[in-house]
């Protein structure tokens, strides 16, 4: 009997992903073009895309800011930004670079004015109409303080720029923070939704653009051996650490309003947690992936345990005092510029989260993030359960260490698995060893900056790596009660911790060690 084999038709989505992705013709309009973000990240990222030939030859850029610049001055300023902030891999400054820059700069224009002046938006509309080569496609980037986002969105709406042309698309990228608590996030989402459809809105969280965070999805769902053990039967607990050696730099004003919970945990750490713990999306597309992430965050138990009067068993906060980082003496938080001398703002947070679903019930997720810790390190550590019986107790009276899988987000990007091995020799002794994957050695190619990936995705209309409104609100719903409880305690409250409670250059407050030890566990010292 003849057998027939049918070759499955290629999946067009996957085929598309494997092709080099190039942005369609469009105009990017940056509000806040004279600001720090435009200098440090946006213009260098767009220019890197240009150098990689990922922008269309019809790409156009309009910078908007309240500055008295003309096009030439804007171009000169941005050239300086690229030279200062491009990554070393970009080879900025060589001969070829000058030619590429000239071509790029020729497509840049500047528009100066007040964001609350409707005439500015009329002028912008007229400028956009003069750029037919961009195909009517427009991407607005709001690199502006959060207090201005609603107003600029409204102005765009009033000037009819929420849909610039009938034939092209219009999208808007919004920078974090998305609100400062649940109520303000809802107001902001409502304001945006009155003018733009959710599909037009791209809320940036640059952690989602990091290669190593994107790889977590590949690691989990493109391999057969990890997902079966990625659950409560095998995992003892998970630690997510985002440690920074830097302090608040010159952002005292912002940080006094924000603090570590708002600045890092509500957004970056929650996004990483969602990618680590979500269920398998039904397809590798923005909708299904974001559905799973939102479901996961909604499955996290409210922070305050039922019947508990305080958050002490689930949350610890800290603030750095003076100390030494990398051998250098550094000031304490209260001595930084624009910070109140008795500020109770937290620069360190540790949380214990429990996820109430079949996969994770009973498995604690410990999250921590802080400034002025000994080094910059972001990682996710999956700590597996110890072997069920102690066969080697006679030869190794110390506990045999449990297996740990560590996904290093930065630096030393890679993944390692720790397991026990026999020390060579006639005696029977055990020691933990590591199997290590390092991006640097396995792939010769440099990693793109998160903003390069995210800007390209927004131009392509792929929202997978952007935060959807429901996930943002779910993350605020979880964290807002804790923020409110902490903020209600003034510096004199008896229950408030005596700040500063950790020295710059240490691994955070002692209370954070006691907090995890109560559960019979230890923080990793990466
Ligand atoms: C930003 C925070 O979102 O992320 C900063 O506002 C923080 O306070 C930064 O330093 C950390 O980003 P990265 O990519 O350096 O880990």
Coordinates of C-alpha atoms and ligand atoms in Angstrom, one line a residue, residues 41 175-176 205-207 210 242-244 246-249 251 254-255 263-264 267-268 371 376 378 410 450-451, ligand 1:
X41 CA 18.2 56.3 24.2
X175 CA 6.9 56.1 28.6
X176 CA 6.6 54.9 32.2
X205 CA 8.7 48.9 29.7
X206 CA 12.3 48.6 28.5
X207 CA 12.9 45.4 30.5
X210 CA 16.0 43.1 26.9
X242 CA 17.2 43.6 40.2
X243 CA 20.1 45.1 42.1
X244 CA 21.8 48.4 41.1
X246 CA 24.1 53.4 41.2
X247 CA 22.1 55.6 43.5
X248 CA 19.3 57.9 42.3
X249 CA 21.8 60.0 40.3
X251 CA 16.8 62.3 39.9
X254 CA 11.4 62.2 40.6
X255 CA 12.6 59.6 43.1
X263 CA 10.1 52.9 39.9
X264 CA 11.1 49.2 39.6
X267 CA 6.6 47.6 36.3
X268 CA 10.0 45.9 35.5
X371 CA 19.8 51.1 44.7
X376 CA 24.5 45.7 39.2
X378 CA 19.5 41.3 37.5
X410 CA 22.4 41.4 33.1
X450 CA 16.2 47.3 24.3
X451 CA 15.0 50.6 22.7
Ligands
LIG1 C1 14.4 52.7 35.0 C2 14.4 53.3 36.4 O1 13.2 52.4 34.6 O2 15.2 51.6 35.0 C3 15.8 53.6 36.9 O3 13.6 54.5 36.4 C4 16.6 52.4 36.8 O4 15.7 54.0 38.3 C5 16.6 51.8 35.4 O5 18.0 52.7 37.1 C6 17.3 50.4 35.4 O6 17.4 50.0 34.1 P1 18.6 49.0 33.6 O7 18.2 48.7 32.2 O8 19.8 49.8 33.8 O9 18.5 47.8 34.5

